[in-house]
Amino acid sequence: MNSIIVAVIVAAFGFAATRQLFDPAAGSVMQALSKTIVDDAGQAVTLAFGLIGVLALFLGVMKVAEAAGLLRLLARLLRRPMQRLFPQVPADHPAMGSMILNIAANILGLGNAATPFGLKAMQALDQLNPRKGEATDAMVLFMAINTASVTVLPTSVIALRAAAGSTDPAGITLTTLFATTCSTIVAVVAAKLGQRYWPGPVTPTTKTRPMTGHSAEVAGGGGMPLDVKPPAPVRSSPSFSAVPDSWRDDQSAAPTWVSVLFLLGFAATFPLLFAYGQQIGGWLLPTLIAAFVVYGACRRVAVYEALVEGAREGFDVAVRILPYLVIILVAIGMLRASGALPALLGFFSPLTTALGIPVEAVLMAILRTLSGSGAFAYLASVINDPAIGPDSYTGYLVSTIQGSTETTFYVLAVYCGAAGVRRIRYALVAGLAADATGFAAAVLICRLLYGG
């Protein structure tokens, strides 16, 4: 990201200076550039404050769901399918429990809880790795699923759309669900094909007892190569860090018929999405909030206290993203005011327009793969552009791309670093295939529902 920011600022200055010196018809380009720098820095702060309320609400609702045990329930439903997806991992191994909780947390949008589970899963999977430093098939499949995880509630994107004045901030919920489901399917297929054509370390299939405490640390400690630096410790936020220990140790699984029924019910939503997408969209968000609150009350959760506790994180999140918003919005604003961005968009526009894809969406997809914070700030700049807005086809499309794709390079770097993996094999191919599928699915569903 450092190189991208430097390149953008230097390109903006160089383009503006060239126009100012050699194109008299361009007017006072440098003066416009100076004004944009100041204005966009202030706009970033205003935008961050606008996010606080919506983020506080959603994080409060998700805290109720977490306290009510919804994460544990979802983990039980996923255990049977996960055992089929990862036959190399014994059902009673710590890696299986961590992977299930990671995926369940991602589905519910609990990113702060998902990341620690994911890092623990990679370290536990390394205990089964006969060839340290090289990713096993299970590791690659797990990382591929993480780059394309099914998402039910893209909280941050909904909050950003609300701050941008959208009349239907949650209108991307169904489009995001469709795109992430498609990308997850492709991620699994790509990883399974990779297992067949690029065989790697053979994971022992003998049943092992769970390793805990000091024994687990000893088993996992020998696999960290000296030339690989582990990632910085992940600090989960206070509101999502207190996951009961019993959740981590729960090896129970829902009956097979219950898991099958759950998956069939999930698949049945897609015909309804295609037929009644816009009508269902208005019902989805209120229904989810009411369902989580009622479920929490039935589970005897102190709903009000949980809402308040989770809502506190909304302020923390807004403060954390403010520096990224300021830098990215100013850099993109400089690129736009200098004339470089309009020139770049004009160059690619004929090709993308012929395909029915706005060029802003292509840039969004590329940036999303490289930087989550950069893509989030670019999304903010696009949907706050008066010529586009959050409720246009382009606005819906870039919002769906943000919610349905992942920073693949970051995920691979952090997860591989946690397990000391230097040779990732086909993990990057599977991750990029998932990203490309998520982009294509986002274009398809947004064109179907919102035109274009």
Short mmCIF file of C-alpha atoms in Angstrom, two decimals:
data_model
loop_
_atom_site.label_atom_id
_atom_site.label_comp_id
_atom_site.label_asym_id
_atom_site.label_seq_id
_atom_site.Cartn_x
_atom_site.Cartn_y
_atom_site.Cartn_z
CA MET A 1 0.00 0.00 0.00
CA ASN A 2 2.94 2.30 0.64
CA SER A 3 4.04 2.11 -2.99
CA ILE A 4 0.49 2.71 -4.23
CA ILE A 5 0.07 5.88 -2.13
CA VAL A 6 3.43 7.27 -3.23
CA ALA A 7 2.66 6.52 -6.88
CA VAL A 8 -0.81 8.11 -6.69
CA ILE A 9 0.40 11.34 -5.06
CA VAL A 10 3.40 11.70 -7.36
CA ALA A 11 1.27 10.97 -10.43
CA ALA A 12 -1.35 13.51 -9.34
CA PHE A 13 1.25 16.21 -8.77
CA GLY A 14 3.07 15.47 -12.02
CA PHE A 15 -0.12 15.42 -14.08
CA ALA A 16 -1.39 18.65 -12.50
CA ALA A 17 1.94 20.41 -12.96
CA THR A 18 2.12 19.35 -16.61
CA ARG A 19 -1.38 20.64 -17.32
CA GLN A 20 -0.70 23.89 -15.46
CA LEU A 21 2.52 24.58 -17.39
CA PHE A 22 1.68 23.31 -20.87
CA ASP A 23 -2.12 23.50 -21.19
CA PRO A 24 -3.37 27.08 -20.73
CA ALA A 25 -6.95 25.98 -21.39
CA ALA A 26 -6.87 23.82 -18.25
CA GLY A 27 -6.96 26.88 -15.99
CA SER A 28 -5.60 26.98 -12.43
CA VAL A 29 -5.08 23.27 -11.95
CA MET A 30 -2.69 23.62 -9.01
CA GLN A 31 -5.10 25.91 -7.19
CA ALA A 32 -7.90 23.39 -7.65
CA LEU A 33 -5.56 20.67 -6.42
CA SER A 34 -4.76 22.64 -3.27
CA LYS A 35 -8.44 23.20 -2.52
CA THR A 36 -9.23 19.53 -3.06
CA ILE A 37 -6.56 18.43 -0.58
CA VAL A 38 -8.07 20.53 2.21
CA ASP A 39 -11.71 19.77 1.35
CA ASP A 40 -11.25 16.00 1.08
CA ALA A 41 -9.40 15.81 4.39
CA GLY A 42 -12.38 17.45 6.07
CA GLN A 43 -14.81 15.23 4.20
CA ALA A 44 -13.05 12.12 5.51
CA VAL A 45 -13.61 13.24 9.11
CA THR A 46 -17.27 14.02 8.42
CA LEU A 47 -17.70 10.61 6.80
CA ALA A 48 -16.11 8.79 9.74
CA PHE A 49 -18.45 10.50 12.19
CA GLY A 50 -21.39 9.57 9.99
CA LEU A 51 -20.38 5.91 10.29
CA ILE A 52 -20.48 5.84 14.08
CA GLY A 53 -24.23 5.55 14.55
CA VAL A 54 -24.85 2.78 12.05
CA LEU A 55 -21.78 0.80 13.10
CA ALA A 56 -22.78 1.08 16.75
CA LEU A 57 -26.24 -0.29 15.96
CA PHE A 58 -25.05 -3.26 13.91
CA LEU A 59 -22.23 -4.22 16.25
CA GLY A 60 -24.67 -4.06 19.15
CA VAL A 61 -27.07 -6.41 17.37
CA MET A 62 -24.25 -8.82 16.53
CA LYS A 63 -23.16 -8.77 20.17
CA VAL A 64 -26.65 -9.97 21.14
CA ALA A 65 -26.37 -12.81 18.61
CA GLU A 66 -22.95 -13.77 19.94
CA ALA A 67 -24.04 -13.70 23.59
CA ALA A 68 -27.09 -15.81 22.72
CA GLY A 69 -24.88 -18.58 21.34
CA LEU A 70 -25.71 -18.10 17.67
CA LEU A 71 -22.04 -18.54 16.74
CA ARG A 72 -21.95 -21.86 18.56
CA LEU A 73 -25.18 -22.99 16.92
CA LEU A 74 -23.86 -22.13 13.47
CA ALA A 75 -20.62 -23.96 14.24
CA ARG A 76 -22.58 -27.11 15.10
CA LEU A 77 -24.49 -26.88 11.81
CA LEU A 78 -21.24 -26.53 9.87
CA ARG A 79 -19.32 -29.33 11.57
CA ARG A 80 -20.60 -32.20 9.35
CA PRO A 81 -19.95 -30.38 6.03
CA MET A 82 -16.53 -29.31 7.31
CA GLN A 83 -15.59 -32.89 8.09
CA ARG A 84 -16.42 -33.77 4.49
CA LEU A 85 -14.42 -30.83 3.13
CA PHE A 86 -11.38 -31.56 5.32
CA PRO A 87 -11.05 -35.36 5.49
CA GLN A 88 -7.33 -34.95 6.24
CA VAL A 89 -8.09 -33.26 9.58
CA PRO A 90 -9.26 -35.56 12.40
CA ALA A 91 -12.67 -34.56 13.72
CA ASP A 92 -11.35 -34.22 17.28
CA HIS A 93 -8.28 -32.15 16.38
CA PRO A 94 -8.13 -28.53 17.64
CA ALA A 95 -7.75 -27.32 14.04
CA MET A 96 -11.27 -28.48 13.16
CA GLY A 97 -12.89 -26.51 15.98
CA SER A 98 -10.93 -23.35 15.19
CA MET A 99 -11.73 -23.55 11.47
CA ILE A 100 -15.44 -24.00 12.13
CA LEU A 101 -15.59 -21.06 14.52
CA ASN A 102 -13.60 -18.91 12.08
CA ILE A 103 -15.99 -19.60 9.21
CA ALA A 104 -19.07 -19.20 11.42
CA ALA A 105 -17.80 -15.84 12.67
CA ASN A 106 -17.12 -14.68 9.11
CA ILE A 107 -20.65 -15.61 8.04
CA LEU A 108 -22.06 -13.47 10.85
CA GLY A 109 -19.72 -10.58 10.08
CA LEU A 110 -17.76 -10.96 13.33
CA GLY A 111 -14.38 -10.22 11.75
CA ASN A 112 -12.73 -9.39 15.07
CA ALA A 113 -13.57 -12.86 16.36
CA ALA A 114 -12.86 -14.63 13.06
CA THR A 115 -9.22 -13.57 12.70
CA PRO A 116 -7.92 -15.03 15.99
CA PHE A 117 -9.74 -18.30 15.27
CA GLY A 118 -8.21 -18.34 11.78
CA LEU A 119 -4.67 -17.85 13.06
CA LYS A 120 -5.16 -20.58 15.67
CA ALA A 121 -6.51 -22.88 12.98
CA MET A 122 -3.43 -22.40 10.79
CA GLN A 123 -1.11 -23.07 13.72
CA ALA A 124 -3.09 -26.19 14.63
CA LEU A 125 -3.07 -27.39 11.01
CA ASP A 126 0.71 -27.05 11.04
CA GLN A 127 0.79 -29.71 13.76
CA LEU A 128 -0.43 -32.15 11.07
CA ASN A 129 2.05 -30.88 8.47
CA PRO A 130 4.75 -33.45 7.63
CA ARG A 131 6.69 -30.91 5.55
CA LYS A 132 7.16 -27.73 7.57
CA GLY A 133 7.22 -24.51 5.60
CA GLU A 134 4.96 -25.82 2.82
CA ALA A 135 1.19 -25.42 2.85
CA THR A 136 -0.83 -28.61 3.12
CA ASP A 137 -4.01 -29.20 1.12
CA ALA A 138 -6.09 -28.44 4.22
CA MET A 139 -4.25 -25.15 4.76
CA VAL A 140 -4.78 -24.05 1.16
CA LEU A 141 -8.48 -24.94 1.23
CA PHE A 142 -8.98 -23.11 4.51
CA MET A 143 -7.26 -19.97 3.20
CA ALA A 144 -9.26 -20.14 -0.04
CA ILE A 145 -12.52 -20.28 1.90
CA ASN A 146 -11.38 -17.30 3.96
CA THR A 147 -10.75 -15.21 0.86
CA ALA A 148 -14.35 -15.82 -0.25
CA SER A 149 -16.31 -16.36 2.94
CA VAL A 150 -20.11 -16.28 2.70
CA THR A 151 -21.33 -13.05 4.32
CA VAL A 152 -24.85 -12.55 5.64
CA LEU A 153 -24.49 -8.99 6.91
CA PRO A 154 -21.78 -6.69 5.39
CA THR A 155 -21.98 -4.28 8.32
CA SER A 156 -19.28 -1.77 7.41
CA VAL A 157 -20.50 -1.34 3.82
CA ILE A 158 -24.09 -0.82 4.97
CA ALA A 159 -22.87 1.81 7.43
CA LEU A 160 -20.87 3.57 4.72
CA ARG A 161 -23.85 3.62 2.36
CA ALA A 162 -26.04 5.05 5.12
CA ALA A 163 -23.48 7.78 5.77
CA ALA A 164 -23.47 8.57 2.04
CA GLY A 165 -27.23 9.20 2.11
CA SER A 166 -28.49 5.97 0.54
CA THR A 167 -32.25 5.45 0.61
CA ASP A 168 -31.66 1.70 1.01
CA PRO A 169 -28.31 1.13 2.77
CA ALA A 170 -28.99 -2.59 3.26
CA GLY A 171 -29.94 -3.09 -0.38
CA ILE A 172 -26.61 -4.84 -0.97
CA THR A 173 -27.27 -7.58 1.59
CA LEU A 174 -28.78 -10.04 -0.87
CA THR A 175 -26.37 -9.17 -3.68
CA THR A 176 -23.44 -9.68 -1.32
CA LEU A 177 -24.83 -13.01 -0.12
CA PHE A 178 -25.19 -14.22 -3.70
CA ALA A 179 -21.70 -13.07 -4.75
CA THR A 180 -19.96 -14.52 -1.69
CA THR A 181 -21.75 -17.85 -2.09
CA CYS A 182 -20.60 -18.09 -5.71
CA SER A 183 -17.03 -17.13 -4.83
CA THR A 184 -16.94 -19.64 -1.95
CA ILE A 185 -18.08 -22.47 -4.23
CA VAL A 186 -15.37 -21.61 -6.76
CA ALA A 187 -12.76 -21.31 -3.99
CA VAL A 188 -13.57 -24.84 -2.81
CA VAL A 189 -13.60 -26.25 -6.36
CA ALA A 190 -10.29 -24.54 -7.23
CA ALA A 191 -8.66 -25.85 -4.06
CA LYS A 192 -9.93 -29.38 -4.66
CA LEU A 193 -8.64 -29.30 -8.25
CA GLY A 194 -5.31 -28.05 -6.93
CA GLN A 195 -5.14 -31.03 -4.59
CA ARG A 196 -5.53 -33.34 -7.57
CA TYR A 197 -3.08 -31.71 -9.98
CA TRP A 198 -0.51 -30.21 -7.59
CA PRO A 199 -0.10 -32.77 -4.80
CA GLY A 200 1.81 -31.64 -1.75
CA PRO A 201 2.56 -32.88 1.76
CA VAL A 202 0.44 -35.89 2.72
CA THR A 203 -1.30 -35.17 6.02
CA PRO A 204 -1.42 -38.18 8.36
CA THR A 205 -4.98 -39.52 8.51
CA THR A 206 -4.65 -41.32 11.82
CA LYS A 207 -6.91 -40.05 14.51
CA THR A 208 -5.12 -37.84 16.98
CA ARG A 209 -6.23 -36.63 20.35
CA PRO A 210 -6.65 -32.87 20.79
CA MET A 211 -3.51 -31.08 21.85
CA THR A 212 -3.84 -28.33 24.38
CA GLY A 213 -1.69 -26.20 26.59
CA HIS A 214 2.06 -26.72 26.58
CA SER A 215 1.98 -29.79 24.34
CA ALA A 216 0.30 -27.86 21.57
CA GLU A 217 2.82 -25.05 21.84
CA VAL A 218 5.73 -27.48 21.64
CA ALA A 219 4.23 -29.27 18.65
CA GLY A 220 3.62 -26.08 16.77
CA GLY A 221 6.78 -24.27 17.76
CA GLY A 222 9.24 -26.24 15.68
CA GLY A 223 7.71 -25.33 12.36
CA MET A 224 8.50 -21.61 12.28
CA PRO A 225 11.34 -20.96 9.80
CA LEU A 226 13.89 -18.37 10.87
CA ASP A 227 13.35 -16.24 7.78
CA VAL A 228 9.60 -15.86 8.28
CA LYS A 229 8.36 -13.28 10.76
CA PRO A 230 5.13 -14.14 12.54
CA PRO A 231 2.39 -11.54 12.35
CA ALA A 232 1.86 -9.10 15.17
CA PRO A 233 -0.47 -10.40 17.87
CA VAL A 234 -4.06 -9.94 16.87
CA ARG A 235 -6.03 -7.89 19.34
CA SER A 236 -9.66 -8.68 19.17
CA SER A 237 -11.95 -5.91 20.29
CA PRO A 238 -13.30 -6.03 23.84
CA SER A 239 -16.83 -6.64 22.68
CA PHE A 240 -15.97 -9.77 20.68
CA SER A 241 -13.00 -11.18 22.56
CA ALA A 242 -14.86 -12.92 25.38
CA VAL A 243 -15.83 -16.09 23.56
CA PRO A 244 -16.54 -18.79 26.16
CA ASP A 245 -13.92 -21.51 26.37
CA SER A 246 -16.65 -24.13 26.07
CA TRP A 247 -17.33 -22.91 22.53
CA ARG A 248 -13.78 -23.70 21.52
CA ASP A 249 -13.86 -27.18 23.02
CA ASP A 250 -17.35 -28.14 21.86
CA GLN A 251 -16.91 -31.12 19.56
CA SER A 252 -20.65 -31.81 19.16
CA ALA A 253 -22.20 -31.68 15.71
CA ALA A 254 -25.77 -31.29 14.61
CA PRO A 255 -27.34 -34.43 13.11
CA THR A 256 -26.58 -34.89 9.42
CA TRP A 257 -30.20 -34.33 8.40
CA VAL A 258 -30.23 -31.00 10.25
CA SER A 259 -27.08 -29.81 8.45
CA VAL A 260 -28.50 -30.95 5.09
CA LEU A 261 -31.79 -29.18 5.79
CA PHE A 262 -29.90 -26.03 6.74
CA LEU A 263 -27.87 -26.06 3.51
CA LEU A 264 -30.96 -26.79 1.38
CA GLY A 265 -32.82 -23.93 3.03
CA PHE A 266 -29.89 -21.64 2.33
CA ALA A 267 -29.79 -22.72 -1.32
CA ALA A 268 -33.55 -22.18 -1.64
CA THR A 269 -33.10 -18.46 -1.00
CA PHE A 270 -31.48 -17.90 -4.39
CA PRO A 271 -34.55 -18.52 -6.58
CA LEU A 272 -36.39 -16.08 -4.31
CA LEU A 273 -33.51 -13.63 -4.70
CA PHE A 274 -33.75 -13.70 -8.50
CA ALA A 275 -37.53 -13.48 -8.52
CA TYR A 276 -38.21 -11.02 -5.70
CA GLY A 277 -34.83 -9.48 -4.91
CA GLN A 278 -35.92 -5.85 -4.59
CA GLN A 279 -39.08 -6.69 -2.63
CA ILE A 280 -37.23 -8.98 -0.21
CA GLY A 281 -34.46 -6.44 0.31
CA GLY A 282 -36.70 -4.11 2.29
CA TRP A 283 -37.69 -6.91 4.68
CA LEU A 284 -34.27 -8.43 5.25
CA LEU A 285 -32.59 -5.98 7.61
CA PRO A 286 -35.54 -5.40 9.99
CA THR A 287 -36.18 -9.15 10.03
CA LEU A 288 -32.57 -9.97 10.91
CA ILE A 289 -32.45 -7.40 13.70
CA ALA A 290 -35.79 -8.53 15.15
CA ALA A 291 -34.78 -12.20 14.89
CA PHE A 292 -31.46 -11.65 16.68
CA VAL A 293 -33.11 -9.64 19.45
CA VAL A 294 -35.93 -12.18 19.95
CA TYR A 295 -33.46 -15.08 19.87
CA GLY A 296 -31.32 -13.31 22.47
CA ALA A 297 -34.33 -12.69 24.68
CA CYS A 298 -35.39 -16.34 24.41
CA ARG A 299 -31.88 -17.35 25.44
CA ARG A 300 -32.18 -15.03 28.46
CA VAL A 301 -29.52 -12.62 27.27
CA ALA A 302 -29.59 -9.14 28.79
CA VAL A 303 -30.43 -7.68 25.39
CA TYR A 304 -30.16 -4.00 26.29
CA GLU A 305 -26.80 -4.41 28.03
CA ALA A 306 -25.48 -6.50 25.13
CA LEU A 307 -26.63 -3.89 22.61
CA VAL A 308 -24.87 -1.13 24.54
CA GLU A 309 -21.70 -3.18 25.00
CA GLY A 310 -21.49 -4.03 21.32
CA ALA A 311 -22.37 -0.49 20.26
CA ARG A 312 -19.33 0.89 22.07
CA GLU A 313 -17.16 -0.72 19.42
CA GLY A 314 -18.77 1.47 16.76
CA PHE A 315 -16.84 4.42 18.12
CA ASP A 316 -13.59 2.43 18.22
CA VAL A 317 -14.02 1.26 14.62
CA ALA A 318 -14.71 4.79 13.37
CA VAL A 319 -11.59 6.09 15.11
CA ARG A 320 -9.48 3.24 13.71
CA ILE A 321 -10.52 3.81 10.10
CA LEU A 322 -10.27 7.62 10.22
CA PRO A 323 -6.53 7.82 9.35
CA TYR A 324 -7.03 5.47 6.38
CA LEU A 325 -10.00 7.47 5.14
CA VAL A 326 -8.10 10.76 5.33
CA ILE A 327 -5.04 9.50 3.44
CA ILE A 328 -6.89 7.55 0.75
CA LEU A 329 -9.60 10.15 0.13
CA VAL A 330 -7.01 12.92 -0.16
CA ALA A 331 -4.85 10.83 -2.52
CA ILE A 332 -7.80 9.91 -4.74
CA GLY A 333 -9.07 13.49 -4.62
CA MET A 334 -5.67 14.71 -5.81
CA LEU A 335 -5.75 12.20 -8.64
CA ARG A 336 -9.23 13.38 -9.65
CA ALA A 337 -8.50 17.13 -9.36
CA SER A 338 -5.28 16.80 -11.33
CA GLY A 339 -7.15 15.27 -14.26
CA ALA A 340 -5.21 12.00 -14.08
CA LEU A 341 -8.13 9.90 -12.84
CA PRO A 342 -10.60 11.16 -15.48
CA ALA A 343 -7.95 10.46 -18.13
CA LEU A 344 -7.38 6.94 -16.79
CA LEU A 345 -11.10 6.21 -16.63
CA GLY A 346 -11.56 7.58 -20.13
CA PHE A 347 -8.82 5.30 -21.44
CA PHE A 348 -10.40 2.10 -20.06
CA SER A 349 -14.02 3.19 -20.33
CA PRO A 350 -14.68 2.02 -23.93
CA LEU A 351 -13.57 -1.53 -23.09
CA THR A 352 -15.42 -1.83 -19.78
CA THR A 353 -18.54 -0.10 -21.11
CA ALA A 354 -18.72 -2.60 -23.96
CA LEU A 355 -18.81 -5.33 -21.31
CA GLY A 356 -21.45 -3.47 -19.31
CA ILE A 357 -19.08 -2.89 -16.39
CA PRO A 358 -18.33 0.60 -15.01
CA VAL A 359 -14.62 1.29 -14.94
CA GLU A 360 -14.93 2.31 -11.28
CA ALA A 361 -15.96 -1.27 -10.50
CA VAL A 362 -12.86 -2.67 -12.21
CA LEU A 363 -10.59 -0.38 -10.21
CA MET A 364 -12.50 -1.32 -7.07
CA ALA A 365 -12.00 -5.04 -7.70
CA ILE A 366 -8.25 -4.60 -8.24
CA LEU A 367 -7.79 -2.41 -5.17
CA ARG A 368 -9.90 -4.73 -3.00
CA THR A 369 -7.51 -7.60 -3.64
CA LEU A 370 -4.56 -5.50 -2.51
CA SER A 371 -5.81 -3.40 0.39
CA GLY A 372 -8.94 -3.56 2.50
CA SER A 373 -8.59 -0.05 3.92
CA GLY A 374 -7.70 1.38 0.53
CA ALA A 375 -10.70 -0.26 -1.12
CA PHE A 376 -12.99 0.93 1.67
CA ALA A 377 -11.84 4.51 1.24
CA TYR A 378 -12.12 4.28 -2.56
CA LEU A 379 -15.68 2.97 -2.13
CA ALA A 380 -16.41 6.01 0.02
CA SER A 381 -15.09 8.32 -2.68
CA VAL A 382 -17.19 6.64 -5.40
CA ILE A 383 -20.55 6.56 -3.63
CA ASN A 384 -20.05 10.11 -2.33
CA ASP A 385 -19.42 11.35 -5.88
CA PRO A 386 -22.54 13.38 -6.82
CA ALA A 387 -22.31 12.03 -10.37
CA ILE A 388 -22.63 8.44 -9.10
CA GLY A 389 -24.18 8.22 -5.65
CA PRO A 390 -24.82 5.14 -3.49
CA ASP A 391 -28.11 4.11 -5.12
CA SER A 392 -27.03 4.03 -8.75
CA TYR A 393 -26.10 0.83 -10.56
CA THR A 394 -22.42 1.70 -10.11
CA GLY A 395 -22.99 2.50 -6.44
CA TYR A 396 -24.66 -0.86 -5.80
CA LEU A 397 -21.98 -2.69 -7.77
CA VAL A 398 -18.93 -1.22 -6.03
CA SER A 399 -20.65 -1.71 -2.66
CA THR A 400 -21.29 -5.37 -3.46
CA ILE A 401 -17.70 -5.87 -4.60
CA GLN A 402 -16.42 -4.43 -1.31
CA GLY A 403 -18.66 -6.75 0.69
CA SER A 404 -18.12 -9.88 -1.39
CA THR A 405 -14.37 -9.99 -2.07
CA GLU A 406 -11.38 -10.10 0.22
CA THR A 407 -7.84 -8.77 0.51
CA THR A 408 -6.37 -12.01 -0.79
CA PHE A 409 -2.70 -11.04 -0.50
CA TYR A 410 -3.16 -9.86 3.09
CA VAL A 411 -4.99 -13.05 4.11
CA LEU A 412 -2.29 -15.24 2.60
CA ALA A 413 0.51 -13.22 4.19
CA VAL A 414 -0.96 -13.20 7.70
CA TYR A 415 -2.22 -16.78 7.76
CA CYS A 416 0.92 -18.23 6.23
CA GLY A 417 3.03 -16.19 8.61
CA ALA A 418 1.12 -17.61 11.57
CA ALA A 419 2.03 -21.16 10.52
CA GLY A 420 5.51 -20.40 9.19
CA VAL A 421 4.52 -21.31 5.63
CA ARG A 422 6.86 -20.11 2.87
CA ARG A 423 5.59 -22.20 -0.07
CA ILE A 424 1.90 -21.51 -0.58
CA ARG A 425 1.52 -23.80 -3.63
CA TYR A 426 -1.78 -23.05 -5.43
CA ALA A 427 -3.29 -20.89 -2.63
CA LEU A 428 -2.90 -17.66 -4.60
CA VAL A 429 -4.55 -19.18 -7.69
CA ALA A 430 -7.52 -20.38 -5.64
CA GLY A 431 -7.85 -17.03 -3.89
CA LEU A 432 -7.72 -15.00 -7.10
CA ALA A 433 -10.20 -17.38 -8.75
CA ALA A 434 -12.58 -16.71 -5.86
CA ASP A 435 -12.06 -12.95 -6.21
CA ALA A 436 -12.73 -13.06 -9.94
CA THR A 437 -15.87 -15.11 -9.38
CA GLY A 438 -17.08 -12.73 -6.70
CA PHE A 439 -16.60 -9.82 -9.09
CA ALA A 440 -18.43 -11.57 -11.94
CA ALA A 441 -21.28 -12.64 -9.65
CA ALA A 442 -21.58 -9.09 -8.31
CA VAL A 443 -21.88 -7.73 -11.85
CA LEU A 444 -24.48 -10.37 -12.75
CA ILE A 445 -26.75 -9.87 -9.74
CA CYS A 446 -26.49 -6.07 -9.71
CA ARG A 447 -27.33 -5.86 -13.42
CA LEU A 448 -30.27 -8.18 -12.85
CA LEU A 449 -31.69 -6.25 -9.89
CA TYR A 450 -30.59 -2.66 -10.50
CA GLY A 451 -29.99 -2.39 -14.25
CA GLY A 452 -26.81 -1.20 -15.89
#
